[in-house]
Amino acid sequence: MKVLSEILMSVWLFVCGWQDFKEKKISIVLLAAGSILLISFSIAGGLPAISRLLGVAIGLVLLVLSKLLKGQIGPGDGIIVCITGFCLGFHDNLNLLFYGLTISALLSLSLLLLRKAGGKDSIPFVPFLFLSYLGGVFWL
């Protein structure tokens, strides 16, 4: 069951990341379908409710930041982190976010140093969550 949920999460994050990369937005249908499927599978996982709630809270913080920063953080990013938070729990979701932010910061710095992007350019974040998740599944 764990392997199946890891595969589902990987595929969903990949598809969301691809759409985020191509269109700089994520469809509601994709978010809803992923949340229903992933949450259904994760309920059998046995995580404590408090860990799930705190995991969701991480995504809620991103949603609040999205509003406060007027969209510099996409609301889709916050929704995805809410869903991963419910499925992974607090600690794993915090790791997912941390490593996703680290990878995106390294790429952003590289693009700035190579003068391929400027300070006002934006990059999609979900592809980095996907890479972070794969790293967690295969190496951690």
mmCIF file of C-alpha atoms in Angstrom:
data_model
loop_
_atom_site.group_PDB
_atom_site.id
_atom_site.type_symbol
_atom_site.label_atom_id
_atom_site.label_comp_id
_atom_site.label_asym_id
_atom_site.label_seq_id
_atom_site.Cartn_x
_atom_site.Cartn_y
_atom_site.Cartn_z
ATOM 1 C CA MET A 1 0.000 0.000 0.000
ATOM 2 C CA LYS A 2 2.867 2.396 0.832
ATOM 3 C CA VAL A 3 4.536 1.846 -2.531
ATOM 4 C CA LEU A 4 1.268 2.468 -4.362
ATOM 5 C CA SER A 5 0.671 5.715 -2.486
ATOM 6 C CA GLU A 6 4.272 6.797 -3.222
ATOM 7 C CA ILE A 7 3.734 6.098 -6.917
ATOM 8 C CA LEU A 8 0.440 8.013 -6.906
ATOM 9 C CA MET A 9 2.016 10.968 -5.109
ATOM 10 C CA SER A 10 4.972 10.954 -7.524
ATOM 11 C CA VAL A 11 2.767 10.854 -10.615
ATOM 12 C CA TRP A 12 0.437 13.550 -9.254
ATOM 13 C CA LEU A 13 3.308 15.872 -8.304
ATOM 14 C CA PHE A 14 4.912 15.280 -11.709
ATOM 15 C CA VAL A 15 1.696 16.133 -13.588
ATOM 16 C CA CYS A 16 1.045 19.187 -11.394
ATOM 17 C CA GLY A 17 4.670 20.244 -11.776
ATOM 18 C CA TRP A 18 4.539 19.867 -15.541
ATOM 19 C CA GLN A 19 1.379 21.963 -15.739
ATOM 20 C CA ASP A 20 2.883 24.562 -13.389
ATOM 21 C CA PHE A 21 6.012 24.693 -15.563
ATOM 22 C CA LYS A 22 4.108 25.011 -18.845
ATOM 23 C CA GLU A 23 1.182 27.230 -17.802
ATOM 24 C CA LYS A 24 2.287 28.772 -14.473
ATOM 25 C CA LYS A 25 -0.953 27.548 -12.933
ATOM 26 C CA ILE A 26 -2.514 24.276 -11.802
ATOM 27 C CA SER A 27 -6.058 23.300 -12.726
ATOM 28 C CA ILE A 28 -8.703 22.902 -10.051
ATOM 29 C CA VAL A 29 -9.668 19.541 -11.563
ATOM 30 C CA LEU A 30 -6.126 18.241 -11.119
ATOM 31 C CA LEU A 31 -5.972 19.538 -7.546
ATOM 32 C CA ALA A 32 -9.373 18.052 -6.670
ATOM 33 C CA ALA A 33 -8.687 14.680 -8.296
ATOM 34 C CA GLY A 34 -5.304 14.424 -6.615
ATOM 35 C CA SER A 35 -6.640 15.394 -3.224
ATOM 36 C CA ILE A 36 -9.485 12.866 -3.340
ATOM 37 C CA LEU A 37 -7.266 10.035 -4.546
ATOM 38 C CA LEU A 38 -4.262 10.743 -2.333
ATOM 39 C CA ILE A 39 -6.232 11.480 0.820
ATOM 40 C CA SER A 40 -8.265 8.288 0.299
ATOM 41 C CA PHE A 41 -5.075 6.240 0.083
ATOM 42 C CA SER A 42 -3.330 8.003 2.947
ATOM 43 C CA ILE A 43 -6.122 7.518 5.488
ATOM 44 C CA ALA A 44 -5.093 3.876 5.759
ATOM 45 C CA GLY A 45 -1.513 4.991 6.491
ATOM 46 C CA GLY A 46 -1.996 5.374 10.216
ATOM 47 C CA LEU A 47 -0.474 8.821 10.744
ATOM 48 C CA PRO A 48 -1.637 10.566 13.912
ATOM 49 C CA ALA A 49 -4.334 13.176 13.293
ATOM 50 C CA ILE A 50 -2.232 15.922 14.877
ATOM 51 C CA SER A 51 0.611 15.234 12.438
ATOM 52 C CA ARG A 52 -1.816 15.441 9.508
ATOM 53 C CA LEU A 53 -3.321 18.701 10.808
ATOM 54 C CA LEU A 54 0.082 20.278 11.361
ATOM 55 C CA GLY A 55 1.122 19.107 7.896
ATOM 56 C CA VAL A 56 -1.924 20.837 6.411
ATOM 57 C CA ALA A 57 -1.108 23.948 8.474
ATOM 58 C CA ILE A 58 2.163 24.317 6.543
ATOM 59 C CA GLY A 59 0.171 24.630 3.338
ATOM 60 C CA LEU A 60 -2.260 27.043 4.979
ATOM 61 C CA VAL A 61 0.681 29.281 5.889
ATOM 62 C CA LEU A 62 1.659 29.312 2.198
ATOM 63 C CA LEU A 63 -1.912 30.216 1.241
ATOM 64 C CA VAL A 64 -1.882 33.142 3.681
ATOM 65 C CA LEU A 65 1.509 34.237 2.329
ATOM 66 C CA SER A 66 0.104 34.014 -1.197
ATOM 67 C CA LYS A 67 -2.591 36.524 -0.239
ATOM 68 C CA LEU A 68 -0.222 38.795 1.696
ATOM 69 C CA LEU A 69 2.379 38.788 -1.078
ATOM 70 C CA LYS A 70 -0.259 39.358 -3.769
ATOM 71 C CA GLY A 71 0.369 36.148 -5.669
ATOM 72 C CA GLN A 72 4.165 35.992 -5.570
ATOM 73 C CA ILE A 73 3.552 32.555 -4.098
ATOM 74 C CA GLY A 74 0.858 30.830 -6.115
ATOM 75 C CA PRO A 75 -2.233 29.602 -4.294
ATOM 76 C CA GLY A 76 -1.832 26.269 -6.090
ATOM 77 C CA ASP A 77 1.484 25.793 -4.290
ATOM 78 C CA GLY A 78 -0.260 26.247 -0.947
ATOM 79 C CA ILE A 79 -3.065 23.855 -1.878
ATOM 80 C CA ILE A 80 -0.578 21.205 -2.986
ATOM 81 C CA VAL A 81 1.380 21.565 0.265
ATOM 82 C CA CYS A 82 -1.916 21.213 2.186
ATOM 83 C CA ILE A 83 -2.618 17.939 0.364
ATOM 84 C CA THR A 84 0.915 16.609 0.822
ATOM 85 C CA GLY A 85 0.711 17.679 4.467
ATOM 86 C CA PHE A 86 -2.349 15.540 5.062
ATOM 87 C CA CYS A 87 -0.760 12.577 3.305
ATOM 88 C CA LEU A 88 2.797 12.851 4.639
ATOM 89 C CA GLY A 89 2.314 14.432 8.043
ATOM 90 C CA PHE A 90 4.093 17.382 9.599
ATOM 91 C CA HIS A 91 7.754 16.291 9.587
ATOM 92 C CA ASP A 92 7.812 14.770 6.108
ATOM 93 C CA ASN A 93 5.881 17.717 4.673
ATOM 94 C CA LEU A 94 8.262 20.159 6.315
ATOM 95 C CA ASN A 95 11.169 18.226 4.767
ATOM 96 C CA LEU A 96 9.406 18.247 1.388
ATOM 97 C CA LEU A 97 9.001 22.017 1.558
ATOM 98 C CA PHE A 98 12.526 22.624 2.853
ATOM 99 C CA TYR A 99 14.220 20.580 0.144
ATOM 100 C CA GLY A 100 11.913 21.974 -2.542
ATOM 101 C CA LEU A 101 12.815 25.509 -1.463
ATOM 102 C CA THR A 102 16.512 24.606 -1.346
ATOM 103 C CA ILE A 103 16.510 23.149 -4.861
ATOM 104 C CA SER A 104 14.550 26.106 -6.253
ATOM 105 C CA ALA A 105 16.894 28.572 -4.518
ATOM 106 C CA LEU A 106 19.945 26.852 -6.014
ATOM 107 C CA LEU A 107 18.440 26.951 -9.498
ATOM 108 C CA SER A 108 17.358 30.578 -9.054
ATOM 109 C CA LEU A 109 20.837 31.562 -7.920
ATOM 110 C CA SER A 110 22.354 29.747 -10.896
ATOM 111 C CA LEU A 111 19.990 31.525 -13.310
ATOM 112 C CA LEU A 112 20.815 34.891 -11.753
ATOM 113 C CA LEU A 113 24.575 34.289 -11.862
ATOM 114 C CA LEU A 114 24.388 33.125 -15.481
ATOM 115 C CA ARG A 115 22.196 36.139 -16.289
ATOM 116 C CA LYS A 116 19.475 33.865 -17.668
ATOM 117 C CA ALA A 117 16.887 35.433 -15.349
ATOM 118 C CA GLY A 118 16.400 38.637 -13.433
ATOM 119 C CA GLY A 119 15.137 39.394 -9.963
ATOM 120 C CA LYS A 120 11.577 39.985 -11.205
ATOM 121 C CA ASP A 121 11.314 36.694 -13.101
ATOM 122 C CA SER A 122 9.274 33.901 -11.580
ATOM 123 C CA ILE A 123 9.799 30.165 -11.620
ATOM 124 C CA PRO A 124 7.219 27.460 -10.950
ATOM 125 C CA PHE A 125 7.594 25.813 -7.557
ATOM 126 C CA VAL A 126 5.755 22.489 -7.881
ATOM 127 C CA PRO A 127 8.464 20.881 -10.063
ATOM 128 C CA PHE A 128 10.836 21.381 -7.125
ATOM 129 C CA LEU A 129 8.352 19.749 -4.766
ATOM 130 C CA PHE A 130 8.311 16.803 -7.175
ATOM 131 C CA LEU A 131 12.115 16.570 -7.149
ATOM 132 C CA SER A 132 12.130 16.921 -3.375
ATOM 133 C CA TYR A 133 9.577 14.128 -3.039
ATOM 134 C CA LEU A 134 11.564 11.820 -5.305
ATOM 135 C CA GLY A 135 14.667 12.539 -3.262
ATOM 136 C CA GLY A 136 12.797 11.672 -0.085
ATOM 137 C CA VAL A 137 11.411 8.445 -1.527
ATOM 138 C CA PHE A 138 14.690 7.197 -2.975
ATOM 139 C CA TRP A 139 17.376 8.595 -0.678
ATOM 140 C CA LEU A 140 15.934 9.367 2.737
#
